[in-house]
Coordinates of N, CA and C and ligand atoms in Angstrom, one line a residue:
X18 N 63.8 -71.4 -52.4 CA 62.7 -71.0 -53.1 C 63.0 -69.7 -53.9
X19 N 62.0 -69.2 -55.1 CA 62.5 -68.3 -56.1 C 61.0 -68.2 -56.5
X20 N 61.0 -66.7 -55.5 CA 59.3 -66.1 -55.2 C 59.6 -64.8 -56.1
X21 N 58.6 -64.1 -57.2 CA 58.7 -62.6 -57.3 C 57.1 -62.5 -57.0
X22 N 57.0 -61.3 -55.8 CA 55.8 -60.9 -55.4 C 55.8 -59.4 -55.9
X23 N 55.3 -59.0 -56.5 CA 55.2 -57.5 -57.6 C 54.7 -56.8 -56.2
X24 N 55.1 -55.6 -55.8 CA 54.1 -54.8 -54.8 C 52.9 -53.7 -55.5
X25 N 51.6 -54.1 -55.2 CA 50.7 -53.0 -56.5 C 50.5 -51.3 -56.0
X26 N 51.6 -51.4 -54.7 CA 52.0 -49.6 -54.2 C 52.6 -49.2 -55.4
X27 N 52.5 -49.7 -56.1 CA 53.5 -49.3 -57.7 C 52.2 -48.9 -58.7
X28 N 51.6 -49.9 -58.9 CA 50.7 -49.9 -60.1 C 50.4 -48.5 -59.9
X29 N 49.1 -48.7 -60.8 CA 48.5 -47.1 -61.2 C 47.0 -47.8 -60.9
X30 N 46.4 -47.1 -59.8 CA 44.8 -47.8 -59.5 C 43.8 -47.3 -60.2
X31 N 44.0 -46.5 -60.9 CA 42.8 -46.5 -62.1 C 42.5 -48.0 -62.9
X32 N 43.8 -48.8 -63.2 CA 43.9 -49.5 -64.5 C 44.3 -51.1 -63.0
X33 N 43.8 -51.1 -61.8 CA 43.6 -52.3 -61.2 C 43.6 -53.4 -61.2
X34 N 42.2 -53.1 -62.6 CA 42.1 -54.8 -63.2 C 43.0 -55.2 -63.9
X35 N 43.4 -54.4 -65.1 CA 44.1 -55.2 -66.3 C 45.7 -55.3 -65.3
X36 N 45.7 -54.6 -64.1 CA 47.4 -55.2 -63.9 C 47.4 -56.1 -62.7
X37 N 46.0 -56.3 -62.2 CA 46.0 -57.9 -61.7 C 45.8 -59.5 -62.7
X38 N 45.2 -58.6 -63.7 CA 45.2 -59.7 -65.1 C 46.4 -60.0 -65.6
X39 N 47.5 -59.0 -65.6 CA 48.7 -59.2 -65.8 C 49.3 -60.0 -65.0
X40 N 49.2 -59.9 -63.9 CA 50.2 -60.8 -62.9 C 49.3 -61.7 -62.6
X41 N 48.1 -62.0 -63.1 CA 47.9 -63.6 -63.4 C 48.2 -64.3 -64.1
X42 N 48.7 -63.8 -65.1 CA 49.3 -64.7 -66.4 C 51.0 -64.3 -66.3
X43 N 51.2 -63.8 -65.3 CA 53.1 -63.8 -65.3 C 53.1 -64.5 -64.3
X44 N 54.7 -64.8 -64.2 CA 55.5 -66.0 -63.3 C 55.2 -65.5 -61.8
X45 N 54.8 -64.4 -61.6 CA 54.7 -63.9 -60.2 C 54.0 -64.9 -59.5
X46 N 54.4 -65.6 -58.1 CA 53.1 -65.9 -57.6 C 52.6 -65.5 -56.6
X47 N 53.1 -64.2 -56.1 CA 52.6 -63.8 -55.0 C 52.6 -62.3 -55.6
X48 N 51.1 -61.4 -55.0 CA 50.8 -60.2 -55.0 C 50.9 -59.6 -53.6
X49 N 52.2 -59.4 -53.3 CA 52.6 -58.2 -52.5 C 51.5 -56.7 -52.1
X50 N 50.7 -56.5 -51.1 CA 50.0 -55.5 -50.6 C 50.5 -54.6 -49.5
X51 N 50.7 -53.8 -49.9 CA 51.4 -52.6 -48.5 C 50.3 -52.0 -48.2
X52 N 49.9 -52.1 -46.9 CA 49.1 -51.4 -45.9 C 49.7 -50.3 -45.1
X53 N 49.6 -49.0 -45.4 CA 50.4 -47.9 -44.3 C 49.0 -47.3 -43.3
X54 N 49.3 -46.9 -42.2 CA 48.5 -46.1 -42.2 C 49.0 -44.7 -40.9
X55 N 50.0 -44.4 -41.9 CA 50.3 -42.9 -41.6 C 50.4 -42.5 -39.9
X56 N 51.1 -43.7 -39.3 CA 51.3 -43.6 -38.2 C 52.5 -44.6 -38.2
X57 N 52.4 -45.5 -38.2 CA 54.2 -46.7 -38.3 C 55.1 -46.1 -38.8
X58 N 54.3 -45.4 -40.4 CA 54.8 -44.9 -41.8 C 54.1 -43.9 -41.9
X59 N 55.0 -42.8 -42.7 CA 54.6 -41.6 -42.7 C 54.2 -41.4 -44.4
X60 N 53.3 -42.5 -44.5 CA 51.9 -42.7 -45.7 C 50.5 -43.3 -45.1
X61 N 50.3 -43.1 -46.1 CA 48.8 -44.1 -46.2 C 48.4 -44.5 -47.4
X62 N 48.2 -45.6 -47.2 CA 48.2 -46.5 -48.5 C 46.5 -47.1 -48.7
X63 N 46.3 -48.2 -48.4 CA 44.8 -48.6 -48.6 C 44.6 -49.7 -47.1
X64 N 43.3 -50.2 -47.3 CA 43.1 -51.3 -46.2 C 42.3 -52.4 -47.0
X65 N 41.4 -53.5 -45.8 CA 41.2 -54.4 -46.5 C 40.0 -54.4 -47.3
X66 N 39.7 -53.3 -47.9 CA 38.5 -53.6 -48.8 C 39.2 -53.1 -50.3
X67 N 40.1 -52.6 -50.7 CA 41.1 -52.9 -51.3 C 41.8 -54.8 -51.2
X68 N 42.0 -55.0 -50.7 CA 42.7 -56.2 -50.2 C 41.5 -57.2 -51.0
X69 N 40.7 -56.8 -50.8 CA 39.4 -57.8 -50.9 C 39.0 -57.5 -51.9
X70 N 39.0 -56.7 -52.9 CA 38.8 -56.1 -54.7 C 40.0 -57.5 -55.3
X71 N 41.1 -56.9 -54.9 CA 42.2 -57.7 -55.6 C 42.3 -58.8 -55.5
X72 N 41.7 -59.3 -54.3 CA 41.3 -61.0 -53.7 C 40.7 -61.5 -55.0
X73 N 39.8 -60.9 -55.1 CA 38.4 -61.2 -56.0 C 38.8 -61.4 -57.4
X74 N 40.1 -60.6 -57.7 CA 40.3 -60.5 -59.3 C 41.6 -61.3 -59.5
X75 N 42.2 -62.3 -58.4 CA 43.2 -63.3 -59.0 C 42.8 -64.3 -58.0
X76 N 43.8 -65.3 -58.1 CA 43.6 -66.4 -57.6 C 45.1 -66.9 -57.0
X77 N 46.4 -65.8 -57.2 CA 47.4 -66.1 -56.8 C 47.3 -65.3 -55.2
X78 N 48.4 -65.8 -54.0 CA 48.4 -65.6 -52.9 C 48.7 -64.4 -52.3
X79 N 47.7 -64.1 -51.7 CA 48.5 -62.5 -51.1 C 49.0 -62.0 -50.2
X80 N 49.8 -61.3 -50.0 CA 50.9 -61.7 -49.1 C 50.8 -59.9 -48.4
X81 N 50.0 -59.9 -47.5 CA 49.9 -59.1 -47.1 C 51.3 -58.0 -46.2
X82 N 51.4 -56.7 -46.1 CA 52.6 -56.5 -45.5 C 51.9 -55.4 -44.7
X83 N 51.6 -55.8 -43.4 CA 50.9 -54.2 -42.4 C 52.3 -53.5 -42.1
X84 N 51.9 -52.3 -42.6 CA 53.3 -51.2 -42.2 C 51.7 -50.3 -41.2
X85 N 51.4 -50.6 -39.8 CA 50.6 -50.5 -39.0 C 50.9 -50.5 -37.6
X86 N 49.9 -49.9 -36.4 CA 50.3 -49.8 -35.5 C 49.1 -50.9 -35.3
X87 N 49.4 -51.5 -33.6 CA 47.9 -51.9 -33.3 C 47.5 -52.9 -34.1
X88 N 48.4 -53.8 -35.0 CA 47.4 -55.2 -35.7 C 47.1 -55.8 -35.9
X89 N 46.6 -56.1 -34.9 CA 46.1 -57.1 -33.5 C 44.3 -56.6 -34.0
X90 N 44.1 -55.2 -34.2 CA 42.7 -55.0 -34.2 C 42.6 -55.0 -35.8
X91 N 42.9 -55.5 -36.9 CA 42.7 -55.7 -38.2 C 42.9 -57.2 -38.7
X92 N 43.8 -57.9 -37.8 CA 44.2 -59.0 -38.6 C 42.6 -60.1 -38.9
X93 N 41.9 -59.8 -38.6 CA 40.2 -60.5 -38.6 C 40.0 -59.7 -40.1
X94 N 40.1 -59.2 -40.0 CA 39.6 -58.1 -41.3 C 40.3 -58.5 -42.4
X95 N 41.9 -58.5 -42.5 CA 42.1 -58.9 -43.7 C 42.4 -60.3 -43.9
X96 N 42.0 -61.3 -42.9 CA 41.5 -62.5 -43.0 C 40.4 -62.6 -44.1
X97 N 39.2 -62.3 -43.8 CA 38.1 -61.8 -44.3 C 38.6 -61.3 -45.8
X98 N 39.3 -60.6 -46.2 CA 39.6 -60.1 -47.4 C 40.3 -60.9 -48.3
X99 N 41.0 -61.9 -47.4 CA 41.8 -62.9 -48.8 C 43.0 -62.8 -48.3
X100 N 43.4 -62.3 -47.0 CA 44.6 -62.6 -47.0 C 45.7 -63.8 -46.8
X101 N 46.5 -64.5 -47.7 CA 47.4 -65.6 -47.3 C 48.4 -65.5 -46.2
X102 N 49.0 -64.7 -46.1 CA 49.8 -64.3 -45.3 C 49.6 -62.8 -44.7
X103 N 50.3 -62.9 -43.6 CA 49.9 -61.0 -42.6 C 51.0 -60.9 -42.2
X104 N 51.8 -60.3 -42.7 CA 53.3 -59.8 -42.0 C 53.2 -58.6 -41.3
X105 N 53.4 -59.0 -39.8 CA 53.5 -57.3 -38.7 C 55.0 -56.8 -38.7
X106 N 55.0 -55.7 -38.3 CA 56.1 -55.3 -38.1 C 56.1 -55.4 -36.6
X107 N 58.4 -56.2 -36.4 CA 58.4 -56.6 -34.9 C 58.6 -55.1 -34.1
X108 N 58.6 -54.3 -35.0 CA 59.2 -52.5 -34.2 C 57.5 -52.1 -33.5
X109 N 56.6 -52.6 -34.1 CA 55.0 -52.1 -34.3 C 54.5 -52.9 -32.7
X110 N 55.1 -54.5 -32.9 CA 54.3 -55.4 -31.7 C 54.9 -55.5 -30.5
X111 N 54.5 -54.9 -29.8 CA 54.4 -54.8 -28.3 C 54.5 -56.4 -27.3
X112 N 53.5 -57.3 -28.3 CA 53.6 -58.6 -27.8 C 53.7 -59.3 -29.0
X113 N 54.8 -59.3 -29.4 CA 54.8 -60.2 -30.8 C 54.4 -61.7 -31.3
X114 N 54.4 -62.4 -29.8 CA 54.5 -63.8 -30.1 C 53.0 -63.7 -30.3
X115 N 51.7 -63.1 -29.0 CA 50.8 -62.9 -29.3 C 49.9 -62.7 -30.8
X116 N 51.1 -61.6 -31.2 CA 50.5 -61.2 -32.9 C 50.4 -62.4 -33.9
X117 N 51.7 -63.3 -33.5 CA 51.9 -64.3 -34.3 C 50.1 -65.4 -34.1
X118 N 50.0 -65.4 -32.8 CA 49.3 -66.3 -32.5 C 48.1 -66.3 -32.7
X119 N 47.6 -65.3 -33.0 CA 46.6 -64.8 -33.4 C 46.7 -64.9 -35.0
X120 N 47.3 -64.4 -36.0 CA 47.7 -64.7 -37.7 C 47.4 -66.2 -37.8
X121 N 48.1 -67.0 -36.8 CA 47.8 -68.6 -37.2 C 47.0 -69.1 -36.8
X122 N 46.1 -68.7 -36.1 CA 44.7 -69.1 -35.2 C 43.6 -68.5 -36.3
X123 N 44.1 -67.4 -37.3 CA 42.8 -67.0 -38.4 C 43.3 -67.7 -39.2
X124 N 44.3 -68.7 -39.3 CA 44.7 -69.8 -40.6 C 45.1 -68.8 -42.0
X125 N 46.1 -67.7 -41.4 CA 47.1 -67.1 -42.0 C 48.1 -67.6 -41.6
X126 N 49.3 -68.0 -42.8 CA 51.1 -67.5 -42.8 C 51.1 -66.2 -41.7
X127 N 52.1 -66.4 -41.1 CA 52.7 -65.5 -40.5 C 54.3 -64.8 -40.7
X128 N 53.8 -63.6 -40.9 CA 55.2 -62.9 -41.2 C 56.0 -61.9 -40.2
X129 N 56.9 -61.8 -39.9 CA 57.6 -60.5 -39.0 C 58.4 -60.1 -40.0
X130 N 58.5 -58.5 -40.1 CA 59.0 -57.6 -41.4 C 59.9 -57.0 -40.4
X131 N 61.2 -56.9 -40.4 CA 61.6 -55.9 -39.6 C 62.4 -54.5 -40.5
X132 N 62.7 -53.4 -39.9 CA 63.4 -52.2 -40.5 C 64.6 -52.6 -40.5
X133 N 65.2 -51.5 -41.7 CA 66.6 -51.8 -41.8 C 67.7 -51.3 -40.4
X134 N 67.1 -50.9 -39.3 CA 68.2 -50.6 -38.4 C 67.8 -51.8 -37.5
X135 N 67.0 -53.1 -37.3 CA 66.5 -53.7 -36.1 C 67.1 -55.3 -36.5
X136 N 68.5 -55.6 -36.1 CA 69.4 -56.7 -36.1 C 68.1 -57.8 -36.0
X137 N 68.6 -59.1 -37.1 CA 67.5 -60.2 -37.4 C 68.5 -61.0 -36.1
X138 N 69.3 -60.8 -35.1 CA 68.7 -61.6 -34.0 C 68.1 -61.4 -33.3
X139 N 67.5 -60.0 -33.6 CA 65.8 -59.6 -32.4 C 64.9 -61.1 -32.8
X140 N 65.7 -62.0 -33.8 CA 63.9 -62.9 -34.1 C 64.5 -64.1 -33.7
X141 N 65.4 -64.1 -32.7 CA 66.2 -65.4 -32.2 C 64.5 -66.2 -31.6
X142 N 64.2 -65.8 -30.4 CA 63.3 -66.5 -29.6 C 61.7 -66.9 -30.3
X143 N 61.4 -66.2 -31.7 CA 60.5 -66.3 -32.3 C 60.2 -67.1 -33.5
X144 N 61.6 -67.0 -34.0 CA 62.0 -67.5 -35.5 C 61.0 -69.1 -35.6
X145 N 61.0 -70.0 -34.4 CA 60.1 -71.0 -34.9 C 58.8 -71.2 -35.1
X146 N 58.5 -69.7 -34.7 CA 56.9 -70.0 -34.7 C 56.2 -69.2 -35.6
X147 N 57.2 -68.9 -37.0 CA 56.7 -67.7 -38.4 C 57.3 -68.5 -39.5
X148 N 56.3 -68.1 -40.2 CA 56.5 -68.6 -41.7 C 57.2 -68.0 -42.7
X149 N 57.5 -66.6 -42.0 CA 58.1 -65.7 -43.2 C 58.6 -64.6 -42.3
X150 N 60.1 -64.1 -43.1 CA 60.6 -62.5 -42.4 C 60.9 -62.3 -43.5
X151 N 60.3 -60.5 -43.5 CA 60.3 -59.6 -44.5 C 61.9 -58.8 -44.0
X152 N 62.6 -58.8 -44.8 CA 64.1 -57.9 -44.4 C 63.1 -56.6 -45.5
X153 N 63.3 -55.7 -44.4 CA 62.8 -54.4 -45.7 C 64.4 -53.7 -45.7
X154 N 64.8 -53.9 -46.9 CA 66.0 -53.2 -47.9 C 65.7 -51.5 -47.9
X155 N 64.8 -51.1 -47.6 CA 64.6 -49.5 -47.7 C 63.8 -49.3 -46.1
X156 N 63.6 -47.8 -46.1 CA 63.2 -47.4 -45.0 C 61.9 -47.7 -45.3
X157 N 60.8 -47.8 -44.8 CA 59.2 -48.4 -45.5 C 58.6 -47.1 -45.1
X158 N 57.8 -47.0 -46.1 CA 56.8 -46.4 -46.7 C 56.0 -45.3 -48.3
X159 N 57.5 -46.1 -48.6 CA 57.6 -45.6 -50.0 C 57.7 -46.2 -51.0
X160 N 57.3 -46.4 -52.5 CA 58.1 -47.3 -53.2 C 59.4 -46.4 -54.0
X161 N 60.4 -47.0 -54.9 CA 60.9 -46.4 -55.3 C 62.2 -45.8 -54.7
X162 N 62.8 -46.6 -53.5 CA 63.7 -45.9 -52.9 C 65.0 -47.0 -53.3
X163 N 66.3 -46.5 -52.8 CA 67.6 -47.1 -53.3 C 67.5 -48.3 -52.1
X164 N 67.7 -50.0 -52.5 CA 68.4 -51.1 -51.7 C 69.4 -50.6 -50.8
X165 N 69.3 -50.8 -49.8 CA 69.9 -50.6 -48.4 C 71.8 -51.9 -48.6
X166 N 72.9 -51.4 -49.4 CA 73.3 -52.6 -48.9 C 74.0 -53.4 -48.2
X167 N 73.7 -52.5 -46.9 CA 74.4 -53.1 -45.4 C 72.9 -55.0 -45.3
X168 N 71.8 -54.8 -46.3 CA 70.9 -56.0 -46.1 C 71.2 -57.0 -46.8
X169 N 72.3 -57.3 -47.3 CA 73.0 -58.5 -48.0 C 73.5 -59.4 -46.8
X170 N 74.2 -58.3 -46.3 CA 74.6 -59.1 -44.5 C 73.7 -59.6 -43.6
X171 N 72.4 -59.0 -43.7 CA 71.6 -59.7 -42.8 C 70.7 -60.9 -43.6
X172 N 70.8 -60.9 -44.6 CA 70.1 -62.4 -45.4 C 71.2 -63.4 -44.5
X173 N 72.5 -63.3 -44.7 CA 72.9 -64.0 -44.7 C 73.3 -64.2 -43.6
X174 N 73.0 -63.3 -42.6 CA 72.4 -64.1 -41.1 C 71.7 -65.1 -40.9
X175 N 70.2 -64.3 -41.2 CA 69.5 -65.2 -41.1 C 69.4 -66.2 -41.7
X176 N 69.7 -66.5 -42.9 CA 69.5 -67.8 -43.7 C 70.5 -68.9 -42.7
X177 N 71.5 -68.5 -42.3 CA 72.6 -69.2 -41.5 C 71.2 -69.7 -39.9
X178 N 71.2 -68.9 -39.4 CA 69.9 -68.9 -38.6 C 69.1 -69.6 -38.7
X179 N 68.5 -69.6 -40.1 CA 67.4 -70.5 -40.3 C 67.6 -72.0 -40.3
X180 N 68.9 -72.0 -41.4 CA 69.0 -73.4 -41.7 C 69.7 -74.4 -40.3
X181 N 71.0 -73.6 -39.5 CA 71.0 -73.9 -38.3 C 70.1 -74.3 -37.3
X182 N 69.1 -73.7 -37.2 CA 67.7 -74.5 -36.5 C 66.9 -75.4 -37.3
X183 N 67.3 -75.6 -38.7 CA 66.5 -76.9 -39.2 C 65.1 -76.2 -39.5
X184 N 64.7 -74.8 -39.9 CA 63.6 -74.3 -40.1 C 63.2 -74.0 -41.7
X185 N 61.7 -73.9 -41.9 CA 61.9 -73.6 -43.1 C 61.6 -72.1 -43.3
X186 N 62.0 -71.2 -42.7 CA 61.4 -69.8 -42.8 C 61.5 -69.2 -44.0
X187 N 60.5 -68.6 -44.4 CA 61.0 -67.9 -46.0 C 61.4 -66.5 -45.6
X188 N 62.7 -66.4 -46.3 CA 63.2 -64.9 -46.2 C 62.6 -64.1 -47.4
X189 N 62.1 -63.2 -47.4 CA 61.5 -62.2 -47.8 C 62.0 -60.8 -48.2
X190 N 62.5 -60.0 -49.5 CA 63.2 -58.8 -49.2 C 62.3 -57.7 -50.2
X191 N 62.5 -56.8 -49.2 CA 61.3 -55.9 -49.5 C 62.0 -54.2 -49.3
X192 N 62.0 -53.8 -51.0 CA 62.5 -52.5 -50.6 C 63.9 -52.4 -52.4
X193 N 63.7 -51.6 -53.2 CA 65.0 -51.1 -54.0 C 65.0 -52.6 -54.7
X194 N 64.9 -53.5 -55.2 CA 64.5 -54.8 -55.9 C 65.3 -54.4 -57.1
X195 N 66.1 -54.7 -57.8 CA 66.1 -54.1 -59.5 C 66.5 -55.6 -59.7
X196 N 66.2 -55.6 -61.4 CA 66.9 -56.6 -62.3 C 68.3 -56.9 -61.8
X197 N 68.7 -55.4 -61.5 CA 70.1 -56.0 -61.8 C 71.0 -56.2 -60.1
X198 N 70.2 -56.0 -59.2 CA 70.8 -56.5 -57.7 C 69.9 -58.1 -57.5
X199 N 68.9 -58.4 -58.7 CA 68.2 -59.3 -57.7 C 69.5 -61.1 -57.9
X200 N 70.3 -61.0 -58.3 CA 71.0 -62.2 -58.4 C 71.6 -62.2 -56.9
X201 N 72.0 -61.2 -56.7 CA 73.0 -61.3 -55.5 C 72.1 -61.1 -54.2
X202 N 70.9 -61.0 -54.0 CA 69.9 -60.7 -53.2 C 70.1 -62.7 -52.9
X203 N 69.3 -63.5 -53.9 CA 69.0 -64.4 -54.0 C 70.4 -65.2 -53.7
X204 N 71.4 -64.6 -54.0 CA 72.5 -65.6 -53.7 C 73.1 -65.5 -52.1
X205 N 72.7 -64.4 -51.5 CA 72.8 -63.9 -50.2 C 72.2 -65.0 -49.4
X206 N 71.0 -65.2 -50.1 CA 69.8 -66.5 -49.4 C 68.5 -66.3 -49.0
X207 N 68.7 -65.5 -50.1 CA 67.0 -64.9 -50.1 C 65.7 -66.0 -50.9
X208 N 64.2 -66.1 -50.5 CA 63.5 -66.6 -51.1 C 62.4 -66.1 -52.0
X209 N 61.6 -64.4 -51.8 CA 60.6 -64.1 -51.9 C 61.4 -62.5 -52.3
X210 N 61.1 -62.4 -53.6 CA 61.9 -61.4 -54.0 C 60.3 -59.8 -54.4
X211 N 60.4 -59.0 -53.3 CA 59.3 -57.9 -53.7 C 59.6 -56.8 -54.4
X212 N 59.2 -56.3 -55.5 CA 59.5 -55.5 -56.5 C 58.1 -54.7 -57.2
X213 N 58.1 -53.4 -56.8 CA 56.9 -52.5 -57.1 C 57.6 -51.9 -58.1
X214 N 58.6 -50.7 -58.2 CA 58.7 -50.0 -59.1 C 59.7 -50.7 -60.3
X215 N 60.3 -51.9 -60.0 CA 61.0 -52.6 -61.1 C 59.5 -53.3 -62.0
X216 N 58.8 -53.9 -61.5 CA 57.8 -54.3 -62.2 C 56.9 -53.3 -62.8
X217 N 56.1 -52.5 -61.9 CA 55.6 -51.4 -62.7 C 56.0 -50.2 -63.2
X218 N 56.9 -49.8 -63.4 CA 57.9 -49.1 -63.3 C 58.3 -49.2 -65.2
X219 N 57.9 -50.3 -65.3 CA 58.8 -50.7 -66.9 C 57.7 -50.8 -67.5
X220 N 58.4 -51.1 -68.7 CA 57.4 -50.5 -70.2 C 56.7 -52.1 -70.5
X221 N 57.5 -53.6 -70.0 CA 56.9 -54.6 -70.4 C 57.2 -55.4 -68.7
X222 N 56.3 -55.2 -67.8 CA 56.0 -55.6 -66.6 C 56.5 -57.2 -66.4
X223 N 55.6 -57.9 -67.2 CA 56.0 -59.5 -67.6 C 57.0 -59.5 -67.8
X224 N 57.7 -59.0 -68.8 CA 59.1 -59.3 -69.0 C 60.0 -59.0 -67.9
X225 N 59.7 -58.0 -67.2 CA 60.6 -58.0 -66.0 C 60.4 -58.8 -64.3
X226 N 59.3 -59.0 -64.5 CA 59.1 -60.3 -63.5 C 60.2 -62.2 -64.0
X227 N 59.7 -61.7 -65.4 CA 60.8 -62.9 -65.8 C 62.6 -62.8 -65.3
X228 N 62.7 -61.2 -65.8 CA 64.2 -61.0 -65.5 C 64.0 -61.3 -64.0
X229 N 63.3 -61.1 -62.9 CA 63.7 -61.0 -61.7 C 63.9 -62.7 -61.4
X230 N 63.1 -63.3 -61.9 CA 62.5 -64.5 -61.3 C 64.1 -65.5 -62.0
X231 N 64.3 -65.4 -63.2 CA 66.1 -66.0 -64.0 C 66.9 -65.3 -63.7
X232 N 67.0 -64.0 -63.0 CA 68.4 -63.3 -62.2 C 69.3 -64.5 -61.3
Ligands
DX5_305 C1 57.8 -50.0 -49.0 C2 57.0 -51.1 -49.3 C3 57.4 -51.9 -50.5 C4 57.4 -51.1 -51.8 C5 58.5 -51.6 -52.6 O1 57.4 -49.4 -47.8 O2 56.9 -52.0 -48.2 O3 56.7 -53.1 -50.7 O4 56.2 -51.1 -52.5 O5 58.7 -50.8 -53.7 P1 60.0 -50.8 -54.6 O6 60.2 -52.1 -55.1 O7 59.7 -49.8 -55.6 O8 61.1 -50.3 -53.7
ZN306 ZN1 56.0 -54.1 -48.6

């Protein structure tokens, strides 16, 4: 698969609408949402009534990413708000299979995101029961930081991983995105390519969703 989910921790929220209008009419089809809340991550970002603005103003899938403690007591909420998918972090869940079980019991995708220091065979015993792992390429809670690239090695774990069990999990990479690493990202065995400051960041947004998406 050959996903670009734009992250809107990039945009500029004054101008919300016209750059969810934008990434309705670009190749993107997923809108990437980062949730911090200044405890997992040392930000804070928005929750789901934001989540639920942007719901309202496209119709492409949103792929939620809780950088959150505890969300177990939200995942109802941003059900409620539009969410397609709810990626927890495995460093955050205490009972992970639980978290999972709960995401697909509200008829959400389920995602495990893990940090760049937490080896993808922590998701040996879980991997069959998630629809998606977020590899975050940067430390999370920022946009704008440099691709990690000791995480080329771990795509290519897990894609080995994946396909080895016959699964279809979508690998997800989240963190430092550019035009010009996303070829080798994707050749690593990546699916779902997340990109805030390469997309918002430039002077013709569309255009660069295209570069990421033909990299
Ligand atoms: C980081 C977030 C990312 C971030 C990516 O904590 O999870 O989704 O927005 O931004 P860039 O692409 O600018 O690194
Ligand atoms: Zn993210």
């Amino acid at each position: 698969m050959n996903i670009i989910a734009p992250s809107l921790l990039s945009a500029n929220f004054l101008n919300l609408k016209q750059d969810c209008e934008m990434l309705n009419s670009s190749a993107a089809e997923w809108f990437h949402l980062d949730v911090m809340d200044g405890r997992f991550v040392p930000n804070i970002s928005y929750g789901p009534m934001i989540v639920d603005f942007i719901g309202k103003a496209t119709t492409k899938c949103l792929d939620v990413h809780l950088m959150i403690e505890e969300p177990e007591k939200y995942a109802e909420a941003f059900k409620k708000a539009g969410a397609t998918n709810l990626t927890v972090h495995i460093e955050a869940c205490t009972h992970l299979h639980r978290n999972i079980q709960q995401i697909k019991s509200l008829d959400m995708k389920a995602g495990v995101a893990l940090n760049p220091h937490t080896p993808v065979e922590s998701l040996k015993d879980i991997l069959h029961e998630i629809d998606l792992v977020c590899l975050m390429s940067v430390n999370p809670g920022f946009g704008g930081q440099s691709f990690i690239p000791h995480t080329l090695q771990k795509i290519k774990t897990l894609r080995k991983m994946i396909d080895e069990a016959g699964l279809s999990v979508l690998i997800e990479i989240d963190g430092g995105v550019t035009i010009a690493n996303a070829a080798s990202i994707k050749e690593a065995g990546a699916d779902v390519l997340v990109a805030g400051n390469t997309v918002f960041g430039s002077s013709d947004p569309s255009s660069a969703i295209e570069q990421l998406l033909k990299a």
